[in-house]
Every structure is written in structure tokens, then in C-alpha cells.
Amino acid sequence: MTQRPTSPRAPAHWLLPSLLLLLAIALGACSRETPEARLRQAVGALGEAIEARDAGAIEDWLAEDFIGPDAMDRDAARRMAALMFLRYRDIGVTLGPARTEMSGSHATVRFEALLTGGGGRLLPDSARAYQVESGWRLEDGEWRLTSVDWSGNR
């Protein structure tokens, strides 16, 4: 019986595929976003919808049972946004740092928002800072705004 000579390179046929598999697993784990990161993206996307003056896109982020100040429902929120978009040609939204409290599929996000509106000139016609508290719920893998309340800073 003859014995095959062993080579120090013999394990290479499984080493490279194993390293590639580990790299793919590591990259996959890194690309999965945490629920909090997805929530922060949702808050940012809602701000972008406001700046884009898209009342329909704003409504898309609202849960069916959304409730706002003075018992504002989802449809009233969309109508209020559309009215503001008619009043102000340019809308700007600057969000301050968010403080997020996660509790399973629910979250509360508090932040300061600076809203500006104007006619497209260099300076806005109107600017105001608000303290915002928003409630969010995870629905079918997407965060939806369930409630919002704000108070203006003077």
C-alpha cells in the first residue's frame, strides 16, 4: 500500500471557501439594522416627506389609529399638512438629537424640530422650534407613527 504524500497546502481547498463563508456571515450580520436604527430612519424619512411637501407620503407613515393634538386623526393630519404646503412654498425641517425609548414593538421618540416656511427667498417668512414627543409602533416590520404631540418654544 502506497501512502500519498501530504502537502502543507492540502487544507487550502477548504480554507478559502470557509473564510468566504465567515466573511459573508459577518457582513450579513452587520447589514441587519437594529429596530432602533430603522426607527431613526423612519423619523428621518417622515422629515423628508415634510420637506418634499408630500402630504400623501406623510400619511403613509401614520398608523391607521394615529392620534395627534386635539384628537387629530390620520386624515386630519394629512389635510393639515396639505394646508401648510399651500400656505408656504418652501418648508424646511431640522431635527435635533432624538431621545429614543424602546419597549418591544413600541417606542417613544423625543426631539426638537425647527420648522421654517417661506416664499423661497433667502430667509424664511416663518421659523419656529418645537419640542416633539412621538409614539411609534412596529407593524409588519415597518415603524408607523401612532401619536404625536408638540409644544412651541417662544
JSON list of C-alpha atoms in Angstrom, two decimals:
[
{"chain": "A", "resi": 1, "resn": "MET", "atom": "CA", "xyz": [0.00, 0.00, 0.00]},
{"chain": "A", "resi": 2, "resn": "THR", "atom": "CA", "xyz": [1.42, 3.28, -1.04]},
{"chain": "A", "resi": 3, "resn": "GLN", "atom": "CA", "xyz": [0.91, 6.31, 1.01]},
{"chain": "A", "resi": 4, "resn": "ARG", "atom": "CA", "xyz": [0.12, 9.66, -0.58]},
{"chain": "A", "resi": 5, "resn": "PRO", "atom": "CA", "xyz": [2.50, 12.42, 0.27]},
{"chain": "A", "resi": 6, "resn": "THR", "atom": "CA", "xyz": [0.90, 15.13, 2.36]},
{"chain": "A", "resi": 7, "resn": "SER", "atom": "CA", "xyz": [1.29, 18.70, 1.39]},
{"chain": "A", "resi": 8, "resn": "PRO", "atom": "CA", "xyz": [1.14, 21.74, 3.63]},
{"chain": "A", "resi": 9, "resn": "ARG", "atom": "CA", "xyz": [-1.22, 23.21, 1.02]},
{"chain": "A", "resi": 10, "resn": "ALA", "atom": "CA", "xyz": [-3.75, 20.36, 1.26]},
{"chain": "A", "resi": 11, "resn": "PRO", "atom": "CA", "xyz": [-6.14, 22.23, 3.61]},
{"chain": "A", "resi": 12, "resn": "ALA", "atom": "CA", "xyz": [-6.29, 25.20, 1.22]},
{"chain": "A", "resi": 13, "resn": "HIS", "atom": "CA", "xyz": [-9.14, 23.61, -0.73]},
{"chain": "A", "resi": 14, "resn": "TRP", "atom": "CA", "xyz": [-11.46, 24.12, 2.26]},
{"chain": "A", "resi": 15, "resn": "LEU", "atom": "CA", "xyz": [-9.78, 27.12, 3.88]},
{"chain": "A", "resi": 16, "resn": "LEU", "atom": "CA", "xyz": [-10.68, 29.71, 1.23]},
{"chain": "A", "resi": 17, "resn": "PRO", "atom": "CA", "xyz": [-14.37, 28.71, 0.99]},
{"chain": "A", "resi": 18, "resn": "SER", "atom": "CA", "xyz": [-14.59, 28.67, 4.79]},
{"chain": "A", "resi": 19, "resn": "LEU", "atom": "CA", "xyz": [-13.13, 32.16, 5.04]},
{"chain": "A", "resi": 20, "resn": "LEU", "atom": "CA", "xyz": [-15.51, 33.42, 2.37]},
{"chain": "A", "resi": 21, "resn": "LEU", "atom": "CA", "xyz": [-18.45, 31.87, 4.22]},
{"chain": "A", "resi": 22, "resn": "LEU", "atom": "CA", "xyz": [-17.39, 33.52, 7.50]},
{"chain": "A", "resi": 23, "resn": "LEU", "atom": "CA", "xyz": [-16.99, 36.85, 5.74]},
{"chain": "A", "resi": 24, "resn": "ALA", "atom": "CA", "xyz": [-20.46, 36.55, 4.20]},
{"chain": "A", "resi": 25, "resn": "ILE", "atom": "CA", "xyz": [-21.97, 35.74, 7.59]},
{"chain": "A", "resi": 26, "resn": "ALA", "atom": "CA", "xyz": [-20.16, 38.66, 9.23]},
{"chain": "A", "resi": 27, "resn": "LEU", "atom": "CA", "xyz": [-21.27, 41.08, 6.51]},
{"chain": "A", "resi": 28, "resn": "GLY", "atom": "CA", "xyz": [-24.83, 39.81, 6.75]},
{"chain": "A", "resi": 29, "resn": "ALA", "atom": "CA", "xyz": [-24.87, 40.34, 10.49]},
{"chain": "A", "resi": 30, "resn": "CYS", "atom": "CA", "xyz": [-23.52, 43.86, 10.07]},
{"chain": "A", "resi": 31, "resn": "SER", "atom": "CA", "xyz": [-26.09, 44.78, 7.45]},
{"chain": "A", "resi": 32, "resn": "ARG", "atom": "CA", "xyz": [-29.04, 43.87, 9.65]},
{"chain": "A", "resi": 33, "resn": "GLU", "atom": "CA", "xyz": [-30.25, 47.03, 11.22]},
{"chain": "A", "resi": 34, "resn": "THR", "atom": "CA", "xyz": [-31.44, 47.21, 14.76]},
{"chain": "A", "resi": 35, "resn": "PRO", "atom": "CA", "xyz": [-35.06, 48.20, 15.37]},
{"chain": "A", "resi": 36, "resn": "GLU", "atom": "CA", "xyz": [-33.81, 51.50, 16.80]},
{"chain": "A", "resi": 37, "resn": "ALA", "atom": "CA", "xyz": [-31.77, 52.24, 13.67]},
{"chain": "A", "resi": 38, "resn": "ARG", "atom": "CA", "xyz": [-34.81, 51.51, 11.49]},
{"chain": "A", "resi": 39, "resn": "LEU", "atom": "CA", "xyz": [-36.91, 53.75, 13.73]},
{"chain": "A", "resi": 40, "resn": "ARG", "atom": "CA", "xyz": [-34.42, 56.60, 13.35]},
{"chain": "A", "resi": 41, "resn": "GLN", "atom": "CA", "xyz": [-34.59, 56.11, 9.57]},
{"chain": "A", "resi": 42, "resn": "ALA", "atom": "CA", "xyz": [-38.40, 56.30, 9.73]},
{"chain": "A", "resi": 43, "resn": "VAL", "atom": "CA", "xyz": [-38.26, 59.56, 11.70]},
{"chain": "A", "resi": 44, "resn": "GLY", "atom": "CA", "xyz": [-35.82, 60.97, 9.13]},
{"chain": "A", "resi": 45, "resn": "ALA", "atom": "CA", "xyz": [-37.97, 59.79, 6.22]},
{"chain": "A", "resi": 46, "resn": "LEU", "atom": "CA", "xyz": [-41.01, 61.47, 7.74]},
{"chain": "A", "resi": 47, "resn": "GLY", "atom": "CA", "xyz": [-39.00, 64.72, 7.95]},
{"chain": "A", "resi": 48, "resn": "GLU", "atom": "CA", "xyz": [-38.01, 64.29, 4.29]},
{"chain": "A", "resi": 49, "resn": "ALA", "atom": "CA", "xyz": [-41.69, 63.81, 3.34]},
{"chain": "A", "resi": 50, "resn": "ILE", "atom": "CA", "xyz": [-42.48, 67.11, 5.07]},
{"chain": "A", "resi": 51, "resn": "GLU", "atom": "CA", "xyz": [-39.68, 68.92, 3.23]},
{"chain": "A", "resi": 52, "resn": "ALA", "atom": "CA", "xyz": [-40.84, 67.35, -0.04]},
{"chain": "A", "resi": 53, "resn": "ARG", "atom": "CA", "xyz": [-44.31, 68.79, 0.67]},
{"chain": "A", "resi": 54, "resn": "ASP", "atom": "CA", "xyz": [-45.85, 65.35, 0.14]},
{"chain": "A", "resi": 55, "resn": "ALA", "atom": "CA", "xyz": [-48.98, 65.02, 2.30]},
{"chain": "A", "resi": 56, "resn": "GLY", "atom": "CA", "xyz": [-49.64, 61.52, 0.92]},
{"chain": "A", "resi": 57, "resn": "ALA", "atom": "CA", "xyz": [-46.17, 60.30, 1.93]},
{"chain": "A", "resi": 58, "resn": "ILE", "atom": "CA", "xyz": [-46.70, 61.79, 5.38]},
{"chain": "A", "resi": 59, "resn": "GLU", "atom": "CA", "xyz": [-49.99, 59.91, 5.70]},
{"chain": "A", "resi": 60, "resn": "ASP", "atom": "CA", "xyz": [-48.22, 56.68, 4.68]},
{"chain": "A", "resi": 61, "resn": "TRP", "atom": "CA", "xyz": [-46.06, 56.90, 7.82]},
{"chain": "A", "resi": 62, "resn": "LEU", "atom": "CA", "xyz": [-49.12, 57.29, 10.08]},
{"chain": "A", "resi": 63, "resn": "ALA", "atom": "CA", "xyz": [-50.72, 54.27, 11.72]},
{"chain": "A", "resi": 64, "resn": "GLU", "atom": "CA", "xyz": [-54.41, 53.70, 10.98]},
{"chain": "A", "resi": 65, "resn": "ASP", "atom": "CA", "xyz": [-55.21, 54.62, 14.59]},
{"chain": "A", "resi": 66, "resn": "PHE", "atom": "CA", "xyz": [-52.94, 57.71, 14.63]},
{"chain": "A", "resi": 67, "resn": "ILE", "atom": "CA", "xyz": [-53.91, 60.40, 17.13]},
{"chain": "A", "resi": 68, "resn": "GLY", "atom": "CA", "xyz": [-52.48, 63.90, 17.35]},
{"chain": "A", "resi": 69, "resn": "PRO", "atom": "CA", "xyz": [-53.22, 67.07, 19.30]},
{"chain": "A", "resi": 70, "resn": "ASP", "atom": "CA", "xyz": [-56.90, 67.92, 19.78]},
{"chain": "A", "resi": 71, "resn": "ALA", "atom": "CA", "xyz": [-57.90, 64.38, 18.70]},
{"chain": "A", "resi": 72, "resn": "MET", "atom": "CA", "xyz": [-56.41, 64.88, 15.21]},
{"chain": "A", "resi": 73, "resn": "ASP", "atom": "CA", "xyz": [-56.78, 61.65, 13.26]},
{"chain": "A", "resi": 74, "resn": "ARG", "atom": "CA", "xyz": [-54.80, 60.39, 10.27]},
{"chain": "A", "resi": 75, "resn": "ASP", "atom": "CA", "xyz": [-56.93, 62.15, 7.67]},
{"chain": "A", "resi": 76, "resn": "ALA", "atom": "CA", "xyz": [-56.90, 65.45, 9.58]},
{"chain": "A", "resi": 77, "resn": "ALA", "atom": "CA", "xyz": [-53.11, 65.27, 9.81]},
{"chain": "A", "resi": 78, "resn": "ARG", "atom": "CA", "xyz": [-52.86, 64.82, 6.04]},
{"chain": "A", "resi": 79, "resn": "ARG", "atom": "CA", "xyz": [-55.25, 67.75, 5.46]},
{"chain": "A", "resi": 80, "resn": "MET", "atom": "CA", "xyz": [-53.32, 69.97, 7.89]},
{"chain": "A", "resi": 81, "resn": "ALA", "atom": "CA", "xyz": [-50.07, 69.14, 6.08]},
{"chain": "A", "resi": 82, "resn": "ALA", "atom": "CA", "xyz": [-51.64, 69.91, 2.70]},
{"chain": "A", "resi": 83, "resn": "LEU", "atom": "CA", "xyz": [-52.90, 73.26, 4.03]},
{"chain": "A", "resi": 84, "resn": "MET", "atom": "CA", "xyz": [-49.42, 74.19, 5.32]},
{"chain": "A", "resi": 85, "resn": "PHE", "atom": "CA", "xyz": [-47.93, 73.24, 1.95]},
{"chain": "A", "resi": 86, "resn": "LEU", "atom": "CA", "xyz": [-50.36, 75.61, 0.24]},
{"chain": "A", "resi": 87, "resn": "ARG", "atom": "CA", "xyz": [-49.51, 78.39, 2.68]},
{"chain": "A", "resi": 88, "resn": "TYR", "atom": "CA", "xyz": [-45.72, 78.01, 2.49]},
{"chain": "A", "resi": 89, "resn": "ARG", "atom": "CA", "xyz": [-43.93, 77.38, -0.79]},
{"chain": "A", "resi": 90, "resn": "ASP", "atom": "CA", "xyz": [-40.74, 76.24, 0.93]},
{"chain": "A", "resi": 91, "resn": "ILE", "atom": "CA", "xyz": [-40.79, 74.05, 4.02]},
{"chain": "A", "resi": 92, "resn": "GLY", "atom": "CA", "xyz": [-37.65, 73.23, 5.98]},
{"chain": "A", "resi": 93, "resn": "VAL", "atom": "CA", "xyz": [-37.29, 70.72, 8.79]},
{"chain": "A", "resi": 94, "resn": "THR", "atom": "CA", "xyz": [-34.25, 70.45, 11.02]},
{"chain": "A", "resi": 95, "resn": "LEU", "atom": "CA", "xyz": [-34.40, 67.74, 13.66]},
{"chain": "A", "resi": 96, "resn": "GLY", "atom": "CA", "xyz": [-32.36, 67.91, 16.84]},
{"chain": "A", "resi": 97, "resn": "PRO", "atom": "CA", "xyz": [-30.89, 64.86, 18.56]},
{"chain": "A", "resi": 98, "resn": "ALA", "atom": "CA", "xyz": [-33.52, 62.22, 19.24]},
{"chain": "A", "resi": 99, "resn": "ARG", "atom": "CA", "xyz": [-34.01, 60.52, 22.59]},
{"chain": "A", "resi": 100, "resn": "THR", "atom": "CA", "xyz": [-35.49, 57.11, 21.98]},
{"chain": "A", "resi": 101, "resn": "GLU", "atom": "CA", "xyz": [-37.13, 54.74, 24.46]},
{"chain": "A", "resi": 102, "resn": "MET", "atom": "CA", "xyz": [-37.77, 51.26, 23.07]},
{"chain": "A", "resi": 103, "resn": "SER", "atom": "CA", "xyz": [-40.26, 48.81, 24.57]},
{"chain": "A", "resi": 104, "resn": "GLY", "atom": "CA", "xyz": [-40.68, 45.79, 22.33]},
{"chain": "A", "resi": 105, "resn": "SER", "atom": "CA", "xyz": [-42.72, 46.78, 19.30]},
{"chain": "A", "resi": 106, "resn": "HIS", "atom": "CA", "xyz": [-43.44, 50.27, 20.71]},
{"chain": "A", "resi": 107, "resn": "ALA", "atom": "CA", "xyz": [-41.18, 53.28, 21.02]},
{"chain": "A", "resi": 108, "resn": "THR", "atom": "CA", "xyz": [-41.23, 56.90, 22.11]},
{"chain": "A", "resi": 109, "resn": "VAL", "atom": "CA", "xyz": [-39.03, 59.41, 20.32]},
{"chain": "A", "resi": 110, "resn": "ARG", "atom": "CA", "xyz": [-38.50, 62.91, 21.71]},
{"chain": "A", "resi": 111, "resn": "PHE", "atom": "CA", "xyz": [-36.66, 65.62, 19.82]},
{"chain": "A", "resi": 112, "resn": "GLU", "atom": "CA", "xyz": [-36.63, 69.31, 18.98]},
{"chain": "A", "resi": 113, "resn": "ALA", "atom": "CA", "xyz": [-37.71, 70.28, 15.48]},
{"chain": "A", "resi": 114, "resn": "LEU", "atom": "CA", "xyz": [-37.09, 73.59, 13.77]},
{"chain": "A", "resi": 115, "resn": "LEU", "atom": "CA", "xyz": [-39.70, 74.25, 11.08]},
{"chain": "A", "resi": 116, "resn": "THR", "atom": "CA", "xyz": [-39.21, 77.01, 8.57]},
{"chain": "A", "resi": 117, "resn": "GLY", "atom": "CA", "xyz": [-41.55, 78.18, 5.85]},
{"chain": "A", "resi": 118, "resn": "GLY", "atom": "CA", "xyz": [-41.33, 80.90, 3.29]},
{"chain": "A", "resi": 119, "resn": "GLY", "atom": "CA", "xyz": [-41.71, 82.10, -0.21]},
{"chain": "A", "resi": 120, "resn": "GLY", "atom": "CA", "xyz": [-38.35, 80.92, -1.48]},
{"chain": "A", "resi": 121, "resn": "ARG", "atom": "CA", "xyz": [-36.36, 83.99, -0.53]},
{"chain": "A", "resi": 122, "resn": "LEU", "atom": "CA", "xyz": [-33.05, 83.90, 1.29]},
{"chain": "A", "resi": 123, "resn": "LEU", "atom": "CA", "xyz": [-34.61, 83.99, 4.77]},
{"chain": "A", "resi": 124, "resn": "PRO", "atom": "CA", "xyz": [-37.79, 82.14, 5.77]},
{"chain": "A", "resi": 125, "resn": "ASP", "atom": "CA", "xyz": [-41.02, 84.06, 6.37]},
{"chain": "A", "resi": 126, "resn": "SER", "atom": "CA", "xyz": [-41.63, 81.93, 9.41]},
{"chain": "A", "resi": 127, "resn": "ALA", "atom": "CA", "xyz": [-39.50, 79.81, 11.73]},
{"chain": "A", "resi": 128, "resn": "ARG", "atom": "CA", "xyz": [-40.36, 78.11, 14.97]},
{"chain": "A", "resi": 129, "resn": "ALA", "atom": "CA", "xyz": [-38.84, 75.47, 17.23]},
{"chain": "A", "resi": 130, "resn": "TYR", "atom": "CA", "xyz": [-40.99, 72.74, 18.72]},
{"chain": "A", "resi": 131, "resn": "GLN", "atom": "CA", "xyz": [-40.49, 70.11, 21.39]},
{"chain": "A", "resi": 132, "resn": "VAL", "atom": "CA", "xyz": [-41.91, 66.93, 19.88]},
{"chain": "A", "resi": 133, "resn": "GLU", "atom": "CA", "xyz": [-42.92, 63.67, 21.55]},
{"chain": "A", "resi": 134, "resn": "SER", "atom": "CA", "xyz": [-43.90, 60.90, 19.16]},
{"chain": "A", "resi": 135, "resn": "GLY", "atom": "CA", "xyz": [-45.18, 57.39, 19.70]},
{"chain": "A", "resi": 136, "resn": "TRP", "atom": "CA", "xyz": [-44.30, 54.65, 17.23]},
{"chain": "A", "resi": 137, "resn": "ARG", "atom": "CA", "xyz": [-45.36, 51.03, 16.70]},
{"chain": "A", "resi": 138, "resn": "LEU", "atom": "CA", "xyz": [-43.71, 48.31, 14.65]},
{"chain": "A", "resi": 139, "resn": "GLU", "atom": "CA", "xyz": [-46.26, 46.96, 12.12]},
{"chain": "A", "resi": 140, "resn": "ASP", "atom": "CA", "xyz": [-45.24, 44.21, 9.70]},
{"chain": "A", "resi": 141, "resn": "GLY", "atom": "CA", "xyz": [-41.58, 45.19, 10.00]},
{"chain": "A", "resi": 142, "resn": "GLU", "atom": "CA", "xyz": [-42.23, 48.92, 9.45]},
{"chain": "A", "resi": 143, "resn": "TRP", "atom": "CA", "xyz": [-42.41, 51.65, 12.08]},
{"chain": "A", "resi": 144, "resn": "ARG", "atom": "CA", "xyz": [-45.63, 53.68, 11.99]},
{"chain": "A", "resi": 145, "resn": "LEU", "atom": "CA", "xyz": [-46.35, 56.90, 13.86]},
{"chain": "A", "resi": 146, "resn": "THR", "atom": "CA", "xyz": [-49.19, 56.28, 16.33]},
{"chain": "A", "resi": 147, "resn": "SER", "atom": "CA", "xyz": [-49.21, 59.60, 18.16]},
{"chain": "A", "resi": 148, "resn": "VAL", "atom": "CA", "xyz": [-47.55, 62.97, 18.22]},
{"chain": "A", "resi": 149, "resn": "ASP", "atom": "CA", "xyz": [-47.68, 65.96, 20.46]},
{"chain": "A", "resi": 150, "resn": "TRP", "atom": "CA", "xyz": [-45.69, 69.17, 20.26]},
{"chain": "A", "resi": 151, "resn": "SER", "atom": "CA", "xyz": [-45.24, 72.40, 22.09]},
{"chain": "A", "resi": 152, "resn": "GLY", "atom": "CA", "xyz": [-43.73, 75.54, 20.62]},
{"chain": "A", "resi": 153, "resn": "ASN", "atom": "CA", "xyz": [-40.75, 77.37, 22.04]},
{"chain": "A", "resi": 154, "resn": "ARG", "atom": "CA", "xyz": [-41.09, 81.11, 22.12]}
]
